[in-house]
Structures are given as structure tokens and as C-alpha cells.
PDB file of C-alpha atoms in Angstrom:
ATOM      1  CA  MET A   1      87.706 -28.117-156.073  1.00 54.00           C
ATOM      2  CA  LYS A   2      85.422 -29.315-153.278  1.00 52.00           C
ATOM      3  CA  GLU A   3      85.779 -32.240-150.914  1.00 61.00           C
ATOM      4  CA  THR A   4      83.593 -32.980-147.926  1.00 73.00           C
ATOM      5  CA  GLY A   5      84.563 -30.444-145.301  1.00 90.00           C
ATOM      6  CA  ILE A   6      87.311 -28.583-147.201  1.00 94.00           C
ATOM      7  CA  HIS A   7      86.862 -26.125-150.067  1.00 94.00           C
ATOM      8  CA  ILE A   8      90.058 -25.919-152.140  1.00 94.00           C
ATOM      9  CA  LYS A   9      90.446 -22.854-154.341  1.00 93.00           C
ATOM     10  CA  GLU A  10      93.683 -23.919-156.022  1.00 93.00           C
ATOM     11  CA  LEU A  11      96.455 -26.257-154.864  1.00 95.00           C
ATOM     12  CA  PRO A  12      99.752 -24.385-154.446  1.00 96.00           C
ATOM     13  CA  GLN A  13     103.038 -25.688-155.841  1.00 95.00           C
ATOM     14  CA  LEU A  14     105.396 -26.126-152.905  1.00 96.00           C
ATOM     15  CA  LYS A  15     108.810 -27.670-152.295  1.00 94.00           C
ATOM     16  CA  ASN A  16     109.036 -30.413-149.658  1.00 94.00           C
ATOM     17  CA  PRO A  17     106.334 -28.775-147.503  1.00 97.00           C
ATOM     18  CA  LEU A  18     105.421 -29.499-143.897  1.00 97.00           C
ATOM     19  CA  LEU A  19     102.088 -28.696-142.250  1.00 98.00           C
ATOM     20  CA  ILE A  20     101.887 -26.541-139.115  1.00 98.00           C
ATOM     21  CA  ALA A  21      98.475 -26.387-137.445  1.00 98.00           C
ATOM     22  CA  GLY A  22      97.355 -24.109-134.625  1.00 97.00           C
ATOM     23  CA  PHE A  23      93.867 -23.876-133.133  1.00 96.00           C
ATOM     24  CA  GLU A  24      91.816 -21.484-131.050  1.00 93.00           C
ATOM     25  CA  GLY A  25      89.947 -23.084-128.173  1.00 89.00           C
ATOM     26  CA  TRP A  26      90.800 -25.599-125.480  1.00 87.00           C
ATOM     27  CA  GLY A  27      94.530 -25.970-126.241  1.00 90.00           C
ATOM     28  CA  ASN A  28      95.319 -22.289-126.759  1.00 93.00           C
ATOM     29  CA  ALA A  29      96.387 -20.958-123.363  1.00 92.00           C
ATOM     30  CA  LEU A  30      97.593 -17.334-123.590  1.00 91.00           C
ATOM     31  CA  ASN A  31      96.912 -17.449-127.343  1.00 92.00           C
ATOM     32  CA  VAL A  32     100.165 -19.312-128.076  1.00 94.00           C
ATOM     33  CA  SER A  33      98.870 -21.972-130.494  1.00 95.00           C
ATOM     34  CA  HIS A  34      96.691 -19.721-132.633  1.00 95.00           C
ATOM     35  CA  GLY A  35      98.984 -16.736-132.168  1.00 95.00           C
ATOM     36  CA  MET A  36     101.928 -18.674-133.592  1.00 97.00           C
ATOM     37  CA  VAL A  37     100.219 -19.656-136.829  1.00 97.00           C
ATOM     38  CA  GLU A  38      98.894 -16.127-137.266  1.00 96.00           C
ATOM     39  CA  TYR A  39     102.450 -14.847-136.863  1.00 97.00           C
ATOM     40  CA  LEU A  40     103.666 -17.314-139.510  1.00 97.00           C
ATOM     41  CA  ILE A  41     100.949 -16.177-141.906  1.00 97.00           C
ATOM     42  CA  GLY A  42     101.921 -12.539-141.491  1.00 96.00           C
ATOM     43  CA  HIS A  43     105.688 -13.115-141.488  1.00 96.00           C
ATOM     44  CA  PHE A  44     105.718 -15.167-144.688  1.00 95.00           C
ATOM     45  CA  LYS A  45     102.840 -13.259-146.319  1.00 96.00           C
ATOM     46  CA  ALA A  46     101.180 -16.648-146.714  1.00 97.00           C
ATOM     47  CA  GLN A  47      98.354 -17.036-149.212  1.00 97.00           C
ATOM     48  CA  SER A  48      95.015 -18.666-148.409  1.00 97.00           C
ATOM     49  CA  PHE A  49      94.140 -21.572-150.716  1.00 97.00           C
ATOM     50  CA  ALA A  50      91.462 -23.594-148.882  1.00 96.00           C
ATOM     51  CA  ASP A  51      88.735 -23.121-146.247  1.00 95.00           C
ATOM     52  CA  LEU A  52      86.995 -25.377-143.746  1.00 95.00           C
ATOM     53  CA  ASP A  53      83.256 -25.907-144.134  1.00 93.00           C
ATOM     54  CA  ALA A  54      81.830 -24.383-140.963  1.00 92.00           C
ATOM     55  CA  ASP A  55      78.546 -26.316-141.261  1.00 92.00           C
ATOM     56  CA  GLU A  56      80.466 -29.597-141.353  1.00 93.00           C
ATOM     57  CA  PHE A  57      82.771 -29.186-138.367  1.00 94.00           C
ATOM     58  CA  TYR A  58      81.241 -26.701-135.917  1.00 92.00           C
ATOM     59  CA  ARG A  59      78.278 -26.408-133.562  1.00 90.00           C
ATOM     60  CA  TYR A  60      77.089 -22.839-133.725  1.00 90.00           C
ATOM     61  CA  ASP A  61      75.490 -23.032-130.286  1.00 86.00           C
ATOM     62  CA  GLU A  62      78.927 -23.829-128.789  1.00 83.00           C
ATOM     63  CA  ASN A  63      81.083 -21.654-131.031  1.00 83.00           C
ATOM     64  CA  ARG A  64      78.756 -18.904-132.126  1.00 88.00           C
ATOM     65  CA  PRO A  65      79.275 -16.786-135.249  1.00 87.00           C
ATOM     66  CA  ARG A  66      80.598 -13.279-134.620  1.00 89.00           C
ATOM     67  CA  VAL A  67      78.819 -10.186-135.907  1.00 91.00           C
ATOM     68  CA  ASN A  68      79.599  -6.480-136.087  1.00 94.00           C
ATOM     69  CA  ILE A  69      76.541  -4.230-135.907  1.00 94.00           C
ATOM     70  CA  GLU A  70      76.909  -0.449-136.058  1.00 93.00           C
ATOM     71  CA  ASP A  71      73.993   1.950-135.661  1.00 93.00           C
ATOM     72  CA  GLY A  72      71.460  -0.677-136.635  1.00 92.00           C
ATOM     73  CA  LEU A  73      73.368  -1.936-139.692  1.00 92.00           C
ATOM     74  CA  LEU A  74      74.961  -5.388-139.899  1.00 93.00           C
ATOM     75  CA  LYS A  75      78.518  -4.696-141.062  1.00 91.00           C
ATOM     76  CA  SER A  76      79.951  -8.205-140.926  1.00 91.00           C
ATOM     77  CA  TYR A  77      79.140 -11.803-140.064  1.00 88.00           C
ATOM     78  CA  ARG A  78      81.852 -14.410-139.450  1.00 87.00           C
ATOM     79  CA  SER A  79      81.219 -18.097-138.846  1.00 87.00           C
ATOM     80  CA  PRO A  80      83.647 -20.262-136.881  1.00 89.00           C
ATOM     81  CA  GLY A  81      86.024 -22.108-139.140  1.00 92.00           C
ATOM     82  CA  GLY A  82      89.535 -21.973-140.463  1.00 95.00           C
ATOM     83  CA  ALA A  83      91.726 -21.693-143.519  1.00 97.00           C
ATOM     84  CA  PHE A  84      94.815 -23.253-145.067  1.00 98.00           C
ATOM     85  CA  TYR A  85      97.682 -21.037-146.215  1.00 98.00           C
ATOM     86  CA  SER A  86     100.799 -21.669-148.282  1.00 97.00           C
ATOM     87  CA  ALA A  87     104.101 -20.048-147.328  1.00 96.00           C
ATOM     88  CA  VAL A  88     107.132 -20.060-149.628  1.00 94.00           C
ATOM     89  CA  THR A  89     110.479 -19.899-147.814  1.00 93.00           C
ATOM     90  CA  ASP A  90     114.051 -19.541-149.073  1.00 88.00           C
ATOM     91  CA  GLN A  91     115.399 -21.747-151.852  1.00 84.00           C
ATOM     92  CA  ASN A  92     117.118 -24.402-149.739  1.00 87.00           C
ATOM     93  CA  GLN A  93     114.424 -24.596-147.057  1.00 93.00           C
ATOM     94  CA  ARG A  94     111.101 -26.353-146.703  1.00 95.00           C
ATOM     95  CA  ASP A  95     107.921 -24.530-147.660  1.00 96.00           C
ATOM     96  CA  ILE A  96     105.062 -24.488-145.163  1.00 98.00           C
ATOM     97  CA  VAL A  97     101.348 -25.267-145.215  1.00 98.00           C
ATOM     98  CA  ILE A  98      99.658 -23.415-142.341  1.00 98.00           C
ATOM     99  CA  LEU A  99      96.285 -24.289-140.834  1.00 98.00           C
ATOM    100  CA  SER A 100      94.748 -21.561-138.682  1.00 97.00           C
ATOM    101  CA  ALA A 101      91.369 -22.612-137.289  1.00 96.00           C
ATOM    102  CA  ASP A 102      88.962 -22.808-134.424  1.00 95.00           C
ATOM    103  CA  GLU A 103      89.168 -26.284-132.908  1.00 95.00           C
ATOM    104  CA  PRO A 104      86.447 -28.347-134.622  1.00 95.00           C
ATOM    105  CA  SER A 105      83.572 -29.393-132.391  1.00 92.00           C
ATOM    106  CA  LEU A 106      82.068 -31.979-134.778  1.00 93.00           C
ATOM    107  CA  CYS A 107      83.194 -34.880-136.992  1.00 94.00           C
ATOM    108  CA  TRP A 108      86.809 -35.131-135.824  1.00 95.00           C
ATOM    109  CA  SER A 109      87.435 -38.324-137.798  1.00 95.00           C
ATOM    110  CA  LEU A 110      86.173 -36.742-141.022  1.00 95.00           C
ATOM    111  CA  PHE A 111      88.188 -33.596-140.330  1.00 96.00           C
ATOM    112  CA  VAL A 112      91.425 -35.573-139.921  1.00 96.00           C
ATOM    113  CA  GLU A 113      90.652 -37.751-142.943  1.00 96.00           C
ATOM    114  CA  GLN A 114      90.260 -34.656-145.125  1.00 95.00           C
ATOM    115  CA  LEU A 115      93.274 -32.951-143.550  1.00 97.00           C
ATOM    116  CA  LEU A 116      95.556 -35.895-144.313  1.00 97.00           C
ATOM    117  CA  SER A 117      94.086 -36.278-147.789  1.00 95.00           C
ATOM    118  CA  LEU A 118      95.038 -32.666-148.479  1.00 96.00           C
ATOM    119  CA  CYS A 119      98.524 -33.342-147.097  1.00 97.00           C
ATOM    120  CA  ARG A 120      98.989 -36.196-149.558  1.00 96.00           C
ATOM    121  CA  LYS A 121      97.906 -33.984-152.464  1.00 96.00           C
ATOM    122  CA  LEU A 122     100.504 -31.400-151.441  1.00 97.00           C
ATOM    123  CA  LYS A 123     103.193 -34.055-150.791  1.00 97.00           C
ATOM    124  CA  VAL A 124     103.418 -33.087-147.120  1.00 97.00           C
ATOM    125  CA  ASP A 125     105.261 -35.733-145.096  1.00 96.00           C
ATOM    126  CA  THR A 126     105.463 -33.996-141.697  1.00 97.00           C
ATOM    127  CA  VAL A 127     102.549 -32.721-139.613  1.00 98.00           C
ATOM    128  CA  MET A 128     103.267 -30.418-136.669  1.00 98.00           C
ATOM    129  CA  THR A 129     100.474 -29.361-134.309  1.00 98.00           C
ATOM    130  CA  LEU A 130     100.826 -26.595-131.725  1.00 97.00           C
ATOM    131  CA  GLY A 131      99.177 -26.306-128.332  1.00 95.00           C
ATOM    132  CA  SER A 132      99.539 -24.505-125.020  1.00 93.00           C
ATOM    133  CA  MET A 133      98.475 -25.440-121.500  1.00 90.00           C
ATOM    134  CA  TYR A 134      98.345 -23.847-118.059  1.00 88.00           C
ATOM    135  CA  ASP A 135     100.967 -25.011-115.600  1.00 86.00           C
ATOM    136  CA  ASN A 136     102.795 -24.108-112.397  1.00 84.00           C
ATOM    137  CA  VAL A 137     105.374 -22.040-114.256  1.00 88.00           C
ATOM    138  CA  LEU A 138     106.459 -18.405-114.199  1.00 89.00           C
ATOM    139  CA  HIS A 139     106.057 -15.899-117.021  1.00 90.00           C
ATOM    140  CA  THR A 140     109.852 -15.935-117.412  1.00 91.00           C
ATOM    141  CA  ASP A 141     109.991 -19.706-117.970  1.00 92.00           C
ATOM    142  CA  ARG A 142     110.310 -21.303-121.406  1.00 94.00           C
ATOM    143  CA  THR A 143     108.992 -24.833-121.006  1.00 93.00           C
ATOM    144  CA  VAL A 144     107.855 -26.858-124.024  1.00 95.00           C
ATOM    145  CA  SER A 145     106.747 -30.480-124.106  1.00 95.00           C
ATOM    146  CA  GLY A 146     106.337 -32.700-127.116  1.00 95.00           C
ATOM    147  CA  VAL A 147     104.761 -35.845-128.526  1.00 94.00           C
ATOM    148  CA  ALA A 148     106.377 -37.608-131.499  1.00 95.00           C
ATOM    149  CA  SER A 149     105.363 -40.429-133.817  1.00 93.00           C
ATOM    150  CA  THR A 150     108.725 -42.228-133.794  1.00 92.00           C
ATOM    151  CA  GLY A 151     111.600 -42.810-131.398  1.00 91.00           C
ATOM    152  CA  GLU A 152     113.923 -41.004-133.798  1.00 92.00           C
ATOM    153  CA  MET A 153     111.751 -37.889-133.788  1.00 93.00           C
ATOM    154  CA  LEU A 154     111.419 -38.072-130.003  1.00 92.00           C
ATOM    155  CA  ALA A 155     115.206 -38.122-129.681  1.00 93.00           C
ATOM    156  CA  GLN A 156     115.350 -35.050-131.890  1.00 92.00           C
ATOM    157  CA  LEU A 157     112.893 -33.234-129.625  1.00 94.00           C
ATOM    158  CA  GLN A 158     115.012 -34.078-126.607  1.00 91.00           C
ATOM    159  CA  GLU A 159     118.079 -32.630-128.333  1.00 93.00           C
ATOM    160  CA  TYR A 160     116.317 -29.275-128.192  1.00 94.00           C
ATOM    161  CA  ASN A 161     115.406 -29.705-124.490  1.00 93.00           C
ATOM    162  CA  ILE A 162     111.764 -30.364-125.316  1.00 95.00           C
ATOM    163  CA  ASN A 163     110.230 -32.414-122.499  1.00 92.00           C
ATOM    164  CA  THR A 164     108.287 -35.605-123.103  1.00 88.00           C
ATOM    165  CA  ILE A 165     104.608 -35.635-122.123  1.00 83.00           C
ATOM    166  CA  SER A 166     103.005 -38.231-119.884  1.00 82.00           C
ATOM    167  CA  TYR A 167      99.264 -37.660-119.595  1.00 80.00           C
ATOM    168  CA  GLN A 168      95.924 -39.442-119.313  1.00 82.00           C
ATOM    169  CA  GLY A 169      92.680 -37.524-119.643  1.00 84.00           C
ATOM    170  CA  PRO A 170      90.560 -35.415-122.011  1.00 84.00           C
ATOM    171  CA  SER A 171      92.081 -34.805-125.421  1.00 86.00           C
ATOM    172  CA  ALA A 172      92.293 -31.960-127.910  1.00 92.00           C
ATOM    173  CA  ILE A 173      92.075 -32.355-131.699  1.00 94.00           C
ATOM    174  CA  HIS A 174      95.875 -32.681-131.719  1.00 95.00           C
ATOM    175  CA  SER A 175      95.785 -36.267-130.454  1.00 94.00           C
ATOM    176  CA  ILE A 176      93.588 -37.695-133.209  1.00 96.00           C
ATOM    177  CA  ILE A 177      95.696 -35.882-135.818  1.00 97.00           C
ATOM    178  CA  GLN A 178      98.781 -37.445-134.242  1.00 96.00           C
ATOM    179  CA  SER A 179      97.205 -40.909-134.047  1.00 96.00           C
ATOM    180  CA  GLU A 180      95.724 -41.072-137.547  1.00 97.00           C
ATOM    181  CA  GLY A 181      98.688 -39.310-139.124  1.00 97.00           C
ATOM    182  CA  THR A 182     101.099 -41.833-137.622  1.00 96.00           C
ATOM    183  CA  ASN A 183      98.904 -44.737-138.755  1.00 96.00           C
ATOM    184  CA  GLN A 184      98.981 -43.375-142.311  1.00 96.00           C
ATOM    185  CA  GLY A 185     102.750 -42.987-142.416  1.00 95.00           C
ATOM    186  CA  PHE A 186     103.177 -39.269-141.735  1.00 97.00           C
ATOM    187  CA  ASN A 187     105.882 -37.929-139.450  1.00 96.00           C
ATOM    188  CA  CYS A 188     103.881 -36.325-136.643  1.00 97.00           C
ATOM    189  CA  LEU A 189     104.875 -34.185-133.720  1.00 96.00           C
ATOM    190  CA  SER A 190     102.961 -31.965-131.334  1.00 96.00           C
ATOM    191  CA  LEU A 191     104.573 -29.140-129.368  1.00 97.00           C
ATOM    192  CA  TRP A 192     102.899 -27.861-126.201  1.00 96.00           C
ATOM    193  CA  CYS A 193     103.967 -24.695-124.401  1.00 95.00           C
ATOM    194  CA  HIS A 194     103.536 -24.442-120.629  1.00 93.00           C
ATOM    195  CA  CYS A 195     101.958 -21.118-119.640  1.00 91.00           C
ATOM    196  CA  PRO A 196     101.645 -19.417-116.220  1.00 88.00           C
ATOM    197  CA  TYR A 197      98.123 -19.937-114.974  1.00 82.00           C
ATOM    198  CA  TYR A 198      98.089 -16.581-113.171  1.00 80.00           C
ATOM    199  CA  LEU A 199      98.205 -14.541-116.397  1.00 81.00           C
ATOM    200  CA  GLN A 200      95.107 -14.016-118.499  1.00 78.00           C
ATOM    201  CA  GLY A 201      94.046 -11.620-121.222  1.00 77.00           C
ATOM    202  CA  THR A 202      97.261 -11.423-123.218  1.00 82.00           C
ATOM    203  CA  THR A 203      99.418 -13.140-125.809  1.00 86.00           C
ATOM    204  CA  HIS A 204     102.664 -14.458-124.313  1.00 92.00           C
ATOM    205  CA  PHE A 205     105.177 -13.127-126.844  1.00 94.00           C
ATOM    206  CA  GLY A 206     108.135 -14.613-124.961  1.00 95.00           C
ATOM    207  CA  ILE A 207     106.864 -18.167-125.287  1.00 96.00           C
ATOM    208  CA  LEU A 208     105.863 -17.450-128.890  1.00 96.00           C
ATOM    209  CA  SER A 209     109.422 -16.424-129.732  1.00 96.00           C
ATOM    210  CA  HIS A 210     110.872 -19.548-128.128  1.00 97.00           C
ATOM    211  CA  LEU A 211     108.340 -21.768-129.879  1.00 97.00           C
ATOM    212  CA  GLY A 212     109.127 -20.100-133.197  1.00 97.00           C
ATOM    213  CA  GLU A 213     112.826 -20.841-132.814  1.00 96.00           C
ATOM    214  CA  LEU A 214     112.114 -24.503-132.003  1.00 97.00           C
ATOM    215  CA  MET A 215     109.725 -24.873-134.946  1.00 96.00           C
ATOM    216  CA  ALA A 216     112.244 -23.368-137.345  1.00 96.00           C
ATOM    217  CA  GLN A 217     114.987 -25.706-136.169  1.00 95.00           C
ATOM    218  CA  LEU A 218     112.792 -28.789-136.345  1.00 95.00           C
ATOM    219  CA  GLY A 219     111.181 -27.777-139.642  1.00 94.00           C
ATOM    220  CA  ASN A 220     114.312 -26.592-141.441  1.00 92.00           C
ATOM    221  CA  PHE A 221     113.260 -23.037-142.246  1.00 94.00           C
ATOM    222  CA  ASP A 222     114.327 -19.581-141.064  1.00 94.00           C
ATOM    223  CA  LEU A 223     112.012 -17.494-138.891  1.00 95.00           C
ATOM    224  CA  ASP A 224     112.818 -14.007-137.632  1.00 94.00           C
ATOM    225  CA  THR A 225     111.416 -13.582-134.099  1.00 95.00           C
ATOM    226  CA  GLU A 226     112.832 -10.119-133.420  1.00 94.00           C
ATOM    227  CA  HIS A 227     109.382  -8.510-133.430  1.00 93.00           C
ATOM    228  CA  LEU A 228     108.107 -11.065-130.906  1.00 95.00           C
ATOM    229  CA  ASP A 229     111.153 -10.464-128.689  1.00 95.00           C
ATOM    230  CA  LYS A 230     110.557  -6.708-128.693  1.00 95.00           C
ATOM    231  CA  ASN A 231     106.890  -7.132-127.820  1.00 93.00           C
ATOM    232  CA  TRP A 232     107.878  -9.442-124.982  1.00 94.00           C
ATOM    233  CA  LEU A 233     110.377  -6.948-123.522  1.00 94.00           C
ATOM    234  CA  ASP A 234     107.643  -4.304-123.393  1.00 91.00           C
ATOM    235  CA  LEU A 235     105.075  -6.677-121.901  1.00 89.00           C
ATOM    236  CA  ARG A 236     107.486  -8.181-119.371  1.00 90.00           C
ATOM    237  CA  GLU A 237     108.337  -4.718-118.063  1.00 91.00           C
ATOM    238  CA  GLN A 238     104.674  -4.000-117.419  1.00 87.00           C
ATOM    239  CA  ILE A 239     104.119  -7.400-115.796  1.00 86.00           C
ATOM    240  CA  ASN A 240     107.112  -6.891-113.480  1.00 87.00           C
ATOM    241  CA  LYS A 241     105.851  -3.466-112.408  1.00 86.00           C
ATOM    242  CA  LEU A 242     102.450  -4.960-111.680  1.00 83.00           C
ATOM    243  CA  ILE A 243     103.969  -7.714-109.542  1.00 83.00           C
ATOM    244  CA  GLU A 244     106.282  -5.308-107.697  1.00 85.00           C
ATOM    245  CA  GLY A 245     103.269  -3.335-106.500  1.00 82.00           C
ATOM    246  CA  ASN A 246     101.161  -6.316-105.405  1.00 78.00           C
ATOM    247  CA  HIS A 247     102.177  -8.346-102.326  1.00 82.00           C
ATOM    248  CA  GLU A 248      99.596 -11.032-103.081  1.00 79.00           C
ATOM    249  CA  LEU A 249     101.147 -11.653-106.472  1.00 79.00           C
ATOM    250  CA  GLN A 250     104.624 -11.649-104.961  1.00 82.00           C
ATOM    251  CA  ASN A 251     103.550 -14.398-102.565  1.00 83.00           C
ATOM    252  CA  LEU A 252     102.017 -16.300-105.462  1.00 81.00           C
ATOM    253  CA  ILE A 253     105.272 -16.127-107.432  1.00 84.00           C
ATOM    254  CA  ALA A 254     107.195 -17.371-104.383  1.00 85.00           C
ATOM    255  CA  SER A 255     104.808 -20.304-103.931  1.00 84.00           C
ATOM    256  CA  ILE A 256     105.162 -21.301-107.598  1.00 84.00           C
ATOM    257  CA  ARG A 257     108.941 -21.308-107.234  1.00 84.00           C
ATOM    258  CA  LYS A 258     108.575 -23.699-104.300  1.00 82.00           C
ATOM    259  CA  GLU A 259     106.203 -25.940-106.273  1.00 76.00           C
ATOM    260  CA  LYS A 260     108.590 -25.991-109.222  1.00 74.00           C
ATOM    261  CA  ALA A 261     111.337 -27.239-106.947  1.00 74.00           C
ATOM    262  CA  LYS A 262     109.098 -30.194-106.082  1.00 71.00           C
ATOM    263  CA  GLY A 263     108.126 -30.860-109.708  1.00 66.00           C
ATOM    264  CA  SER A 264     105.501 -29.171-111.888  1.00 51.00           C
ATOM    265  CA  THR A 265     102.103 -30.667-112.673  1.00 51.00           C
ATOM    266  CA  ALA A 266     100.804 -29.587-116.052  1.00 51.00           C
ATOM    267  CA  ARG A 267      97.198 -28.404-116.225  1.00 51.00           C
ATOM    268  CA  LEU A 268      96.390 -30.183-119.447  1.00 48.00           C
ATOM    269  CA  ASP A 269      92.667 -29.899-118.827  1.00 47.00           C
ATOM    270  CA  GLY A 270      92.951 -26.108-118.857  1.00 47.00           C
ATOM    271  CA  ASN A 271      91.067 -25.731-115.556  1.00 50.00           C
ATOM    272  CA  ILE A 272      91.899 -23.071-112.963  1.00 48.00           C
ATOM    273  CA  ALA A 273      90.966 -23.636-109.339  1.00 47.00           C
ATOM    274  CA  GLU A 274      88.692 -21.017-107.797  1.00 44.00           C
ATOM    275  CA  ASN A 275      91.224 -20.109-105.108  1.00 44.00           C
ATOM    276  CA  GLU A 276      94.059 -19.448-107.585  1.00 52.00           C
ATOM    277  CA  LYS A 277      94.937 -15.837-108.319  1.00 50.00           C
ATOM    278  CA  ILE A 278      94.372 -14.749-111.910  1.00 57.00           C
ATOM    279  CA  ILE A 279      95.556 -11.519-113.489  1.00 56.00           C
ATOM    280  CA  ASN A 280      93.539 -10.304-116.426  1.00 59.00           C
ATOM    281  CA  LEU A 281      96.205  -8.125-117.987  1.00 56.00           C
ATOM    282  CA  GLN A 282      93.648  -6.218-120.029  1.00 57.00           C
ATOM    283  CA  ASP A 283      92.471  -4.713-116.749  1.00 58.00           C
ATOM    284  CA  PHE A 284      95.941  -3.464-115.818  1.00 54.00           C
ATOM    285  CA  LEU A 285      98.267  -2.939-118.761  1.00 54.00           C
ATOM    286  CA  ASP A 286      98.545   0.173-120.862  1.00 51.00           C
ATOM    287  CA  PRO A 287      97.082  -0.235-124.376  1.00 46.00           C
ATOM    288  CA  LYS A 288      99.668  -0.433-127.161  1.00 44.00           C
TER     289      LYS A 288
END
């Protein structure tokens, strides 16, 4: 089955499903958004049932295809894009439709139109998008903000200590999904994790675990995050050792604590000032 922009292999049969979407790109600080949906796919052994048309939604000069060439032979070629997966949960819980994709660079309105059309075919009534931003927070913090389509859903977010977002500026694909989904009667929410701007080159397993717990509570399904917690314990130990041996980083941590006491300003545009210290953990941490 083919629609403009989405190639459907076969529609899965799911019970009361919700959609969870995570994207690589602008709203994926420390690989939280895309890392979360990839974890869901692996945890539930989710099955792919539809693909995005790369030629429809992506500019190859901005998001170039990836190749693997070995000894003069082209081994693989991968275009930007994404795929939809179906995940079956326990009997009394909601099933999940998972979208794992690069953030589209073209035809956002068409993308959302086709996304919501697919949701209607699958009888999805709730759309949850995931994002992550840089902020004046520490790697030990667990700060999540949210946007909801109704006052009732917003109250539910606040019950789980999810902050409300106030922001004006450039937008990610999440906002048009939220806007059009709400207009068409879907329950829409977007969860954004606040990530320490001084860490680069890693996946923040601690925030992933916290996000997973929140998603499971809001979505009414069980999710085991023990593996994420273990990975975070290992990574946190290495980060702490790195900080203990670096006075510059210690001063940076102290200054962030002072800024937090005054009130944090989220870096929703994803920009890092030139004078701000960045750790690329790949340069320091032991390979696992």
C-alpha cells in the first residue's frame, strides 16, 4: 500500500495504540529523543511495517546519505529517512506505534498529513513526540518539560512533575505535529528533556531511564528500564572521575549550580556559546 510520502507494507492489528515519535536532528540533544524510540524498538522487539519516502521529505545536500566503502567496494548505502514500527504489549495495556526517523527537512505539512492519516487507519488517538534540549542543568538532574493539547492532559503532566514550557522562537517538527494533531482531534503531548550543555558525544542513559518511566505512566504500558539504569551507573562513574580531575570543569559545575538557583533558561535553539566548556566524552571515556 502506497500513499504520498509513506510506504505501508502491511497495517498491523493493534489494541488501543498510541504513537510515540522520536527524531534525530535539531531536537535530539545527547541522543535522548532518537535513543528512546530505538530503545523501545529493541525492548518490545517491534516490527517495521512502513517507511518514509526519503525523496519526498529530505534534502540530500543537508542530510546526506551514508555509505560504507571497504577496499574500493561499496558495501552499503543508506538514505536519510525513517520507519514505523508496531509493538505489542501485555494484554491489559496499550500497544504502541513507534516512529524512528531523521527530522524531515521538506514538506512538513504533507508529512504531518500522512502521519495523522496513518494514525486514523490504526485507530491511534494519542500522539506523543519526544525531544531534548540543552540547558543550564547538571548531568545528575532529571528535568522534563511538556506541551499538551488540553488542560486535562496538562494537569496530568504536572502530576508527574513535568514542567510546562514557555517559549517563542524556531520550531522543530514536534510543534506542527502538535498543532495539526490537536486541530484534528488527537490527544497530543510533547515531552522535552533538559540536557547539560557541557556534555557531548554520548547518550544520556539517566535521562533516558527517567523519560521511559514517564512515558510508561502516561501511556499505560510497562517498560523495564533496568538496562538503562545500569548503563547510566557506569557512565556516571566515568563522568565523575573526569570532573574530579579537572578544576575547570569543577568551576563550571559550581557556576551552573549558582545559575540554577536563579532560574534556568532552556536552550531550545540548541546553540552553544563559544566560551562555554564542552566535553566530548568520546575523547575521554573508556570504550564499552
